[in-house]
């Protein structure tokens, strides 16, 4: 990527001390996919691309299941709980093959790009063919995700999940679940080791689907065999998981993970909704990250997690779109604070700066991209612009732009997306794929016929 320059009307910049501020008339220079200069208070030079509105680092979606996009609108209304939703999700999983998985993931990641997401963490467990028979390439489904992210223009951390049993009672995988399984943690590790190496836009991490899905004596094996990349797991999303875990092991999921060596600085617990005070202590003292997915958690009637308590205990926060009920990281960010207000009857637990940090550098750290998520010299040139002249955002100025972006803007207000110095979205249009609505329609229609 040659030397390129962008000129931002307003930009949310990281300072030397780690503090952020909104600056005006900012020239951002990029060489070889990395930011090489950030100069506020500069008039736009003629060769710079103008970014009108508020420019921020690219958003990081730390928890995604791309294929759940097919469920949108089919599970959002009516009765039922998480477990009823899961049966519908399994119906979709049963229909996918590497080609349809690629098409659906490409379209979903393109929707993410339009929403300003420049990096996605894909928690991937749909590994094998029907009945659990491996494809000729045992990582054909993972390869489809890698190709999809490249086509959509977003960075990918592939979090390849180990999924071995049907529940904490040790029941075997059955039906659609057979496609998730590798028989043993060692079997999972062998397949995981054959995934492609990291590249400019790819990181490979690992995941434990949940304490439900991996036997107690295999949890530590997965952690030990997962290399030094990110390690994610779903944790205590539902009270039933806690009840089953206590019944089977005498311990909560957090305590069990602590005892099995699963928790550490490269670990991210997803959801962490139903925790005891002792659980919060185990998670905080181990230095893990916590990824919350508020739009999914409210859609599935999961509950509201103790986010502020986890952060106070030492956990770094990130955000995810998870089930793709909606794809809008700004909505995820504001929901963290607004949920807390409803529960605590207090405002202001999280500032707009803290929420945007979770949506950018917090997620980047959780996904193995320590150089992403900040507009500063030396960071990856991933940046997006939120227009400040839409019906939702009009009237914002340098003083209010950040709060307007976090508390009122939507994904539809993202006009420009740059990933590694490459233009992915310009003027609200996907540069490579064009009409993303049509791309999504084409990917989704065959799944329901
Ligand atoms: Zn999930």
Short mmCIF file of C-alpha atoms and ligand atoms in Angstrom, two decimals:
data_model
loop_
_atom_site.label_atom_id
_atom_site.label_comp_id
_atom_site.label_asym_id
_atom_site.label_seq_id
_atom_site.Cartn_x
_atom_site.Cartn_y
_atom_site.Cartn_z
CA UNK A 1 0.00 0.00 0.00
CA UNK A 2 1.62 3.29 -1.06
CA UNK A 3 1.81 6.44 0.99
CA UNK A 4 -1.69 7.81 1.49
CA UNK A 5 -3.17 10.76 3.34
CA UNK A 6 -6.58 11.37 4.83
CA UNK A 7 -7.86 14.62 6.31
CA UNK A 8 -10.43 14.32 9.08
CA UNK A 9 -12.77 17.16 9.99
CA UNK A 10 -12.78 15.74 13.54
CA UNK A 11 -10.80 12.79 14.89
CA UNK A 12 -10.73 10.90 18.20
CA UNK A 13 -7.02 10.63 18.87
CA UNK A 14 -5.01 8.63 21.37
CA UNK A 15 -2.53 10.78 23.28
CA UNK A 16 0.82 9.80 24.70
CA UNK A 17 -0.63 9.11 28.13
CA UNK A 18 -3.29 6.82 26.71
CA UNK A 19 -5.94 9.50 27.12
CA UNK A 20 -8.14 10.33 24.14
CA UNK A 21 -9.48 13.62 22.84
CA UNK A 22 -11.36 14.91 19.81
CA UNK A 23 -9.16 17.12 17.63
CA UNK A 24 -10.10 19.27 14.62
CA UNK A 25 -8.61 19.37 11.10
CA UNK A 26 -6.45 16.26 11.48
CA UNK A 27 -4.10 15.06 8.75
CA UNK A 28 -3.51 11.29 8.99
CA UNK A 29 -0.64 9.89 6.94
CA UNK A 30 -0.25 6.19 6.21
CA UNK A 31 2.63 4.20 4.80
CA UNK A 32 2.66 0.45 4.33
CA UNK A 33 -0.65 -0.01 6.19
CA UNK A 34 0.57 1.79 9.32
CA UNK A 35 -0.14 5.33 10.56
CA UNK A 36 3.06 7.34 10.22
CA UNK A 37 1.89 10.84 11.18
CA UNK A 38 -1.12 12.42 12.91
CA UNK A 39 -1.21 16.22 12.70
CA UNK A 40 -4.14 18.16 14.18
CA UNK A 41 -4.92 21.75 13.23
CA UNK A 42 -3.83 21.39 9.60
CA UNK A 43 -5.84 22.58 6.60
CA UNK A 44 -6.56 19.83 4.07
CA UNK A 45 -3.82 19.41 1.47
CA UNK A 46 -5.09 18.85 -2.09
CA UNK A 47 -3.96 15.21 -2.29
CA UNK A 48 -5.64 14.12 0.94
CA UNK A 49 -8.95 12.24 0.98
CA UNK A 50 -11.47 14.29 2.95
CA UNK A 51 -13.30 12.59 5.81
CA UNK A 52 -16.30 14.69 6.81
CA UNK A 53 -17.60 13.94 10.30
CA UNK A 54 -15.95 12.18 13.25
CA UNK A 55 -13.11 9.78 12.42
CA UNK A 56 -12.33 7.08 14.96
CA UNK A 57 -10.32 3.84 14.94
CA UNK A 58 -12.03 0.92 13.21
CA UNK A 59 -14.53 -0.88 15.43
CA UNK A 60 -13.63 -4.35 16.66
CA UNK A 61 -16.30 -7.02 16.89
CA UNK A 62 -14.78 -9.44 19.37
CA UNK A 63 -17.47 -12.12 19.24
CA UNK A 64 -19.26 -13.24 16.08
CA UNK A 65 -20.95 -16.34 14.76
CA UNK A 66 -21.31 -15.28 11.12
CA UNK A 67 -23.88 -17.92 10.17
CA UNK A 68 -26.33 -16.77 12.85
CA UNK A 69 -27.09 -13.87 10.50
CA UNK A 70 -29.47 -16.30 8.77
CA UNK A 71 -31.67 -16.35 11.89
CA UNK A 72 -32.44 -12.64 11.89
CA UNK A 73 -36.18 -12.01 12.04
CA UNK A 74 -36.96 -15.71 12.37
CA UNK A 75 -36.24 -15.94 16.08
CA UNK A 76 -36.58 -12.39 17.34
CA UNK A 77 -40.26 -12.46 18.25
CA UNK A 78 -42.51 -14.92 20.01
CA UNK A 79 -41.99 -16.98 23.11
CA UNK A 80 -39.20 -19.29 24.14
CA UNK A 81 -35.83 -18.97 25.75
CA UNK A 82 -32.20 -19.42 24.81
CA UNK A 83 -32.67 -23.15 24.40
CA UNK A 84 -35.60 -22.74 21.99
CA UNK A 85 -33.48 -20.31 19.98
CA UNK A 86 -30.65 -22.82 19.94
CA UNK A 87 -32.84 -25.45 18.26
CA UNK A 88 -33.54 -23.00 15.42
CA UNK A 89 -29.84 -22.16 15.16
CA UNK A 90 -29.07 -25.88 14.79
CA UNK A 91 -31.51 -26.05 11.86
CA UNK A 92 -29.39 -23.49 10.01
CA UNK A 93 -26.14 -25.17 10.97
CA UNK A 94 -27.40 -28.43 9.49
CA UNK A 95 -27.87 -26.84 6.05
CA UNK A 96 -24.49 -25.21 5.51
CA UNK A 97 -21.58 -26.49 3.45
CA UNK A 98 -18.27 -24.76 2.69
CA UNK A 99 -19.74 -22.89 -0.31
CA UNK A 100 -22.88 -21.60 1.42
CA UNK A 101 -20.90 -20.88 4.60
CA UNK A 102 -18.50 -18.78 2.50
CA UNK A 103 -21.32 -16.88 0.81
CA UNK A 104 -23.14 -16.21 4.07
CA UNK A 105 -19.99 -15.18 5.94
CA UNK A 106 -18.87 -12.90 3.08
CA UNK A 107 -22.23 -11.13 3.15
CA UNK A 108 -22.27 -10.90 6.95
CA UNK A 109 -18.72 -9.54 7.10
CA UNK A 110 -19.63 -7.04 4.38
CA UNK A 111 -22.52 -5.87 6.57
CA UNK A 112 -19.98 -5.52 9.37
CA UNK A 113 -17.63 -3.49 7.16
CA UNK A 114 -20.46 -1.10 6.30
CA UNK A 115 -21.09 -0.75 10.05
CA UNK A 116 -17.48 0.34 10.61
CA UNK A 117 -16.18 -3.00 11.88
CA UNK A 118 -12.60 -3.46 10.66
CA UNK A 119 -11.72 -6.55 12.73
CA UNK A 120 -13.93 -9.49 13.64
CA UNK A 121 -13.35 -12.37 16.03
CA UNK A 122 -15.18 -15.38 14.62
CA UNK A 123 -16.01 -18.00 17.24
CA UNK A 124 -16.12 -20.94 14.86
CA UNK A 125 -17.48 -24.36 15.76
CA UNK A 126 -19.19 -25.63 12.58
CA UNK A 127 -16.22 -27.68 11.49
CA UNK A 128 -17.31 -30.89 9.77
CA UNK A 129 -19.74 -32.27 7.25
CA UNK A 130 -23.14 -33.82 8.05
CA UNK A 131 -22.91 -36.55 10.65
CA UNK A 132 -19.53 -35.22 11.76
CA UNK A 133 -17.72 -36.68 8.74
CA UNK A 134 -14.68 -34.48 8.07
CA UNK A 135 -14.34 -32.75 4.72
CA UNK A 136 -11.31 -33.72 2.61
CA UNK A 137 -9.72 -30.59 4.01
CA UNK A 138 -10.65 -30.91 7.69
CA UNK A 139 -10.50 -27.10 7.91
CA UNK A 140 -12.64 -26.42 4.83
CA UNK A 141 -15.20 -24.49 6.88
CA UNK A 142 -12.51 -22.39 8.60
CA UNK A 143 -10.92 -21.73 5.22
CA UNK A 144 -14.31 -20.47 4.00
CA UNK A 145 -14.36 -17.93 6.83
CA UNK A 146 -10.81 -16.79 6.09
CA UNK A 147 -11.66 -16.28 2.42
CA UNK A 148 -14.91 -14.51 3.33
CA UNK A 149 -13.18 -11.98 5.58
CA UNK A 150 -10.62 -11.25 2.86
CA UNK A 151 -13.38 -10.72 0.29
CA UNK A 152 -15.29 -8.39 2.64
CA UNK A 153 -12.12 -6.47 3.48
CA UNK A 154 -12.04 -7.00 7.26
CA UNK A 155 -9.35 -8.42 9.51
CA UNK A 156 -10.21 -11.80 11.01
CA UNK A 157 -9.20 -13.59 14.17
CA UNK A 158 -10.39 -17.16 13.68
CA UNK A 159 -11.24 -18.52 17.11
CA UNK A 160 -11.45 -22.22 16.33
CA UNK A 161 -13.60 -23.87 18.97
CA UNK A 162 -13.30 -27.22 20.67
CA UNK A 163 -16.74 -28.81 21.14
CA UNK A 164 -16.80 -32.41 22.34
CA UNK A 165 -19.96 -33.29 24.24
CA UNK A 166 -23.65 -32.50 24.39
CA UNK A 167 -23.76 -31.36 27.99
CA UNK A 168 -22.23 -31.47 31.45
CA UNK A 169 -23.80 -34.87 32.02
CA UNK A 170 -21.29 -36.18 29.48
CA UNK A 171 -23.93 -36.94 26.86
CA UNK A 172 -22.44 -37.48 23.41
CA UNK A 173 -22.94 -35.04 20.56
CA UNK A 174 -26.11 -35.73 18.62
CA UNK A 175 -27.81 -34.51 15.44
CA UNK A 176 -26.43 -31.21 14.13
CA UNK A 177 -23.94 -31.08 17.01
CA UNK A 178 -21.99 -33.91 15.39
CA UNK A 179 -20.63 -31.35 12.92
CA UNK A 180 -19.00 -29.42 15.79
CA UNK A 181 -16.99 -32.27 17.30
CA UNK A 182 -13.39 -33.48 17.07
CA UNK A 183 -13.89 -36.46 19.47
CA UNK A 184 -11.10 -35.43 21.86
CA UNK A 185 -9.13 -32.32 22.77
CA UNK A 186 -6.11 -33.91 21.11
CA UNK A 187 -8.15 -34.43 17.95
CA UNK A 188 -9.17 -30.78 18.07
CA UNK A 189 -5.53 -29.74 18.60
CA UNK A 190 -4.36 -31.70 15.55
CA UNK A 191 -6.93 -30.02 13.32
CA UNK A 192 -6.22 -26.62 14.90
CA UNK A 193 -2.51 -27.03 14.23
CA UNK A 194 -3.26 -27.44 10.50
CA UNK A 195 -4.97 -24.04 10.20
CA UNK A 196 -3.13 -21.45 8.09
CA UNK A 197 -0.51 -19.28 9.78
CA UNK A 198 -1.19 -15.68 10.76
CA UNK A 199 -1.00 -13.12 7.97
CA UNK A 200 -1.40 -9.36 7.55
CA UNK A 201 -5.17 -9.63 8.02
CA UNK A 202 -5.42 -12.96 9.87
CA UNK A 203 -4.82 -14.17 13.39
CA UNK A 204 -5.58 -17.71 14.52
CA UNK A 205 -6.83 -18.25 18.04
CA UNK A 206 -8.66 -20.95 19.91
CA UNK A 207 -11.89 -21.36 21.80
CA UNK A 208 -13.48 -23.65 24.31
CA UNK A 209 -17.12 -23.58 23.31
CA UNK A 210 -18.22 -23.65 26.96
CA UNK A 211 -17.87 -25.81 30.05
CA UNK A 212 -20.97 -27.60 28.76
CA UNK A 213 -19.19 -28.73 25.62
CA UNK A 214 -15.72 -29.78 26.81
CA UNK A 215 -15.25 -32.42 29.55
CA UNK A 216 -13.57 -31.25 32.74
CA UNK A 217 -10.46 -33.35 32.15
CA UNK A 218 -10.05 -31.89 28.63
CA UNK A 219 -10.37 -28.19 29.48
CA UNK A 220 -6.73 -27.88 30.46
CA UNK A 221 -5.64 -29.85 27.39
CA UNK A 222 -7.30 -27.32 25.09
CA UNK A 223 -5.75 -24.42 26.99
CA UNK A 224 -2.31 -26.04 26.84
CA UNK A 225 -2.55 -26.99 23.16
CA UNK A 226 -3.96 -23.67 21.98
CA UNK A 227 -0.63 -21.93 21.36
CA UNK A 228 -0.06 -18.36 22.48
CA UNK A 229 -2.91 -16.69 20.59
CA UNK A 230 -6.24 -15.59 22.01
CA UNK A 231 -8.33 -18.18 23.87
CA UNK A 232 -12.06 -17.46 24.14
CA UNK A 233 -14.96 -19.26 25.81
CA UNK A 234 -18.64 -18.72 26.45
CA UNK A 235 -19.03 -18.44 30.23
CA UNK A 236 -22.13 -18.40 32.42
CA UNK A 237 -24.47 -17.03 29.76
CA UNK A 238 -27.43 -18.87 31.29
CA UNK A 239 -28.36 -19.86 34.86
CA UNK A 240 -28.95 -23.42 33.65
CA UNK A 241 -25.26 -23.71 32.69
CA UNK A 242 -24.27 -22.74 36.22
CA UNK A 243 -26.77 -25.16 37.77
CA UNK A 244 -25.58 -28.03 35.59
CA UNK A 245 -21.93 -27.23 36.26
CA UNK A 246 -22.40 -27.15 40.01
CA UNK A 247 -24.38 -30.39 39.87
CA UNK A 248 -21.71 -32.13 37.79
CA UNK A 249 -18.54 -30.71 39.34
CA UNK A 250 -19.47 -28.93 42.57
CA UNK A 251 -18.04 -25.72 41.10
CA UNK A 252 -19.28 -22.72 39.15
CA UNK A 253 -18.03 -22.43 35.54
CA UNK A 254 -15.64 -19.60 36.51
CA UNK A 255 -14.21 -21.58 39.42
CA UNK A 256 -13.90 -24.68 37.26
CA UNK A 257 -12.02 -22.72 34.58
CA UNK A 258 -9.74 -21.19 37.20
CA UNK A 259 -8.94 -24.67 38.57
CA UNK A 260 -8.28 -26.11 35.08
CA UNK A 261 -5.78 -23.47 33.96
CA UNK A 262 -8.08 -21.89 31.39
CA UNK A 263 -7.91 -18.33 32.73
CA UNK A 264 -5.01 -16.00 31.89
CA UNK A 265 -4.16 -12.76 30.12
CA UNK A 266 -4.86 -14.21 26.66
CA UNK A 267 -8.29 -15.52 27.74
CA UNK A 268 -11.57 -13.77 27.00
CA UNK A 269 -14.77 -14.89 28.69
CA UNK A 270 -17.80 -14.14 26.54
CA UNK A 271 -21.02 -13.02 28.29
CA UNK A 272 -19.99 -13.65 31.95
CA UNK A 273 -23.58 -12.80 32.81
CA UNK A 274 -24.49 -14.90 35.86
CA UNK A 275 -21.57 -14.69 38.30
CA UNK A 276 -21.10 -14.92 42.03
CA UNK A 277 -18.90 -12.37 43.82
CA UNK A 278 -16.26 -15.10 44.11
CA UNK A 279 -16.46 -15.72 40.34
CA UNK A 280 -15.80 -12.03 39.71
CA UNK A 281 -12.73 -12.36 41.89
CA UNK A 282 -11.39 -15.38 39.96
CA UNK A 283 -11.90 -13.66 36.61
CA UNK A 284 -10.48 -10.31 37.71
CA UNK A 285 -7.40 -11.65 39.46
CA UNK A 286 -6.47 -13.79 36.44
CA UNK A 287 -6.29 -10.76 34.17
CA UNK A 288 -8.70 -12.08 31.55
CA UNK A 289 -10.80 -10.02 29.20
CA UNK A 290 -14.59 -10.06 29.22
CA UNK A 291 -16.61 -9.67 26.03
CA UNK A 292 -20.25 -8.70 26.43
CA UNK A 293 -22.82 -8.83 23.64
CA UNK A 294 -25.74 -6.75 24.93
CA UNK A 295 -28.00 -6.88 21.87
CA UNK A 296 -27.81 -10.68 21.82
CA UNK A 297 -28.07 -10.98 25.59
CA UNK A 298 -31.28 -8.98 25.60
CA UNK A 299 -32.64 -10.77 22.50
CA UNK A 300 -32.09 -14.17 24.12
CA UNK A 301 -33.33 -13.07 27.55
CA UNK A 302 -29.93 -13.92 29.04
CA UNK A 303 -29.82 -11.10 31.58
CA UNK A 304 -27.45 -8.24 32.39
CA UNK A 305 -23.93 -9.11 33.47
CA UNK A 306 -21.92 -7.39 36.22
CA UNK A 307 -19.79 -5.46 33.73
CA UNK A 308 -18.68 -2.64 36.00
CA UNK A 309 -17.78 -5.06 38.80
CA UNK A 310 -15.71 -7.16 36.39
CA UNK A 311 -13.84 -4.09 35.15
CA UNK A 312 -13.22 -2.93 38.70
CA UNK A 313 -11.84 -6.40 39.46
CA UNK A 314 -9.32 -6.06 36.61
CA UNK A 315 -11.01 -7.40 33.46
CA UNK A 316 -10.55 -5.62 30.13
CA UNK A 317 -13.83 -5.05 28.26
CA UNK A 318 -14.67 -5.83 24.63
CA UNK A 319 -17.92 -6.04 22.67
CA UNK A 320 -19.46 -8.50 20.23
CA UNK A 321 -22.42 -8.82 17.88
CA UNK A 322 -22.61 -12.57 18.65
CA UNK A 323 -25.92 -13.78 17.14
CA UNK A 324 -26.13 -10.86 14.65
CA UNK A 325 -29.57 -9.89 15.98
CA UNK A 326 -28.28 -6.52 14.83
CA UNK A 327 -24.79 -5.58 13.62
CA UNK A 328 -24.09 -2.21 15.21
CA UNK A 329 -21.16 -1.85 17.62
CA UNK A 330 -22.31 1.64 18.59
CA UNK A 331 -25.53 0.06 19.86
CA UNK A 332 -23.55 -2.59 21.76
CA UNK A 333 -21.41 0.14 23.33
CA UNK A 334 -24.26 2.33 24.51
CA UNK A 335 -26.16 -0.70 25.81
CA UNK A 336 -23.37 -1.41 28.30
CA UNK A 337 -23.99 1.91 30.01
CA UNK A 338 -27.76 1.99 29.53
CA UNK A 339 -28.18 -1.51 30.96
CA UNK A 340 -26.18 -0.41 33.98
CA UNK A 341 -28.42 2.64 34.43
CA UNK A 342 -31.56 0.48 34.43
CA UNK A 343 -30.10 -1.86 37.00
CA UNK A 344 -28.30 0.57 39.29
CA UNK A 345 -30.59 3.61 38.95
CA UNK A 346 -27.43 5.65 38.39
CA UNK A 347 -26.00 7.31 35.28
CA UNK A 348 -22.41 7.64 34.23
CA UNK A 349 -20.79 4.33 35.18
CA UNK A 350 -19.11 4.31 31.75
CA UNK A 351 -18.09 7.43 29.84
CA UNK A 352 -18.37 7.65 26.05
CA UNK A 353 -14.57 7.39 25.95
CA UNK A 354 -14.59 4.16 27.96
CA UNK A 355 -17.33 2.66 25.78
CA UNK A 356 -15.50 3.52 22.57
CA UNK A 357 -12.29 2.11 24.03
CA UNK A 358 -14.08 -1.21 24.58
CA UNK A 359 -15.34 -1.09 20.98
CA UNK A 360 -11.85 -0.43 19.56
CA UNK A 361 -8.59 -1.14 21.43
CA UNK A 362 -10.34 -3.36 23.99
CA UNK A 363 -11.55 -5.68 21.26
CA UNK A 364 -8.25 -5.50 19.39
CA UNK A 365 -6.40 -6.68 22.49
CA UNK A 366 -8.86 -9.55 22.94
CA UNK A 367 -8.27 -10.69 19.36
CA UNK A 368 -4.48 -10.54 19.19
CA UNK A 369 -4.09 -7.19 17.43
CA UNK A 370 -2.23 -5.04 19.98
CA UNK A 371 -1.29 -2.54 17.24
CA UNK A 372 -4.90 -1.87 16.24
CA UNK A 373 -7.66 0.24 17.77
CA UNK A 374 -5.98 3.63 18.19
CA UNK A 375 -5.40 6.62 15.95
CA UNK A 376 -1.75 7.25 16.72
CA UNK A 377 1.62 6.91 15.03
CA UNK A 378 2.64 3.27 14.74
CA UNK A 379 -0.86 1.82 14.85
CA UNK A 380 -2.46 -0.14 12.02
CA UNK A 381 -4.23 2.24 9.65
CA UNK A 382 -7.77 1.05 10.44
CA UNK A 383 -10.11 4.03 10.66
CA UNK A 384 -13.75 4.86 10.07
CA UNK A 385 -15.80 8.04 9.77
CA UNK A 386 -19.22 8.68 11.30
CA UNK A 387 -21.15 11.44 9.55
CA UNK A 388 -22.41 14.26 11.75
CA UNK A 389 -25.03 15.56 9.33
CA UNK A 390 -27.54 12.69 9.41
CA UNK A 391 -30.96 13.01 11.07
CA UNK A 392 -29.50 11.21 14.08
CA UNK A 393 -26.27 13.15 14.41
CA UNK A 394 -26.90 16.65 13.05
CA UNK A 395 -25.90 19.47 15.38
CA UNK A 396 -22.83 17.75 16.81
CA UNK A 397 -19.66 19.80 17.21
CA UNK A 398 -16.15 19.01 18.41
CA UNK A 399 -17.31 19.08 22.03
CA UNK A 400 -20.35 16.80 21.60
CA UNK A 401 -19.35 14.59 18.65
CA UNK A 402 -18.14 11.67 20.73
CA UNK A 403 -21.27 11.51 22.89
CA UNK A 404 -23.49 11.87 19.82
CA UNK A 405 -21.61 9.06 18.08
CA UNK A 406 -21.87 6.68 21.05
CA UNK A 407 -25.36 7.53 22.32
CA UNK A 408 -27.28 8.45 19.15
CA UNK A 409 -25.51 7.39 15.93
CA UNK A 410 -26.13 4.07 14.22
CA UNK A 411 -24.21 1.81 11.92
CA UNK A 412 -25.97 3.57 9.02
CA UNK A 413 -24.04 6.76 9.86
CA UNK A 414 -20.68 5.18 8.97
CA UNK A 415 -19.58 6.63 5.63
CA UNK A 416 -15.93 5.63 5.27
CA UNK A 417 -13.95 2.56 6.29
CA UNK A 418 -10.23 2.11 5.79
CA UNK A 419 -8.47 -1.14 6.74
CA UNK A 420 -4.68 -1.23 6.66
CA UNK A 421 -4.66 1.86 4.47
CA UNK A 422 -7.03 0.28 1.92
CA UNK A 423 -10.42 1.86 1.23
CA UNK A 424 -13.12 -0.72 2.01
CA UNK A 425 -16.13 1.59 2.23
CA UNK A 426 -16.46 5.04 0.67
CA UNK A 427 -19.58 7.20 0.86
CA UNK A 428 -21.48 4.37 2.57
CA UNK A 429 -20.81 1.94 -0.31
CA UNK A 430 -18.74 -1.22 -0.15
CA UNK A 431 -15.96 -0.59 -2.65
CA UNK A 432 -15.55 -4.21 -3.78
CA UNK A 433 -18.98 -5.79 -3.22
CA UNK A 434 -21.30 -2.91 -4.08
CA UNK A 435 -24.87 -3.42 -2.87
CA UNK A 436 -24.45 -5.41 0.35
CA UNK A 437 -28.21 -5.81 0.74
CA UNK A 438 -28.26 -7.76 -2.51
CA UNK A 439 -25.21 -9.76 -1.48
CA UNK A 440 -26.99 -10.73 1.75
CA UNK A 441 -30.22 -11.59 -0.04
CA UNK A 442 -28.39 -13.84 -2.47
CA UNK A 443 -26.60 -15.64 0.37
CA UNK A 444 -29.68 -16.05 2.56
CA UNK A 445 -32.34 -17.07 0.04
CA UNK A 446 -31.01 -20.59 -0.72
CA UNK A 447 -30.86 -21.47 2.98
CA UNK A 448 -34.61 -21.26 3.42
CA UNK A 449 -35.75 -22.96 0.19
ZN1 LIG B 1 -21.52 -16.74 21.10
#
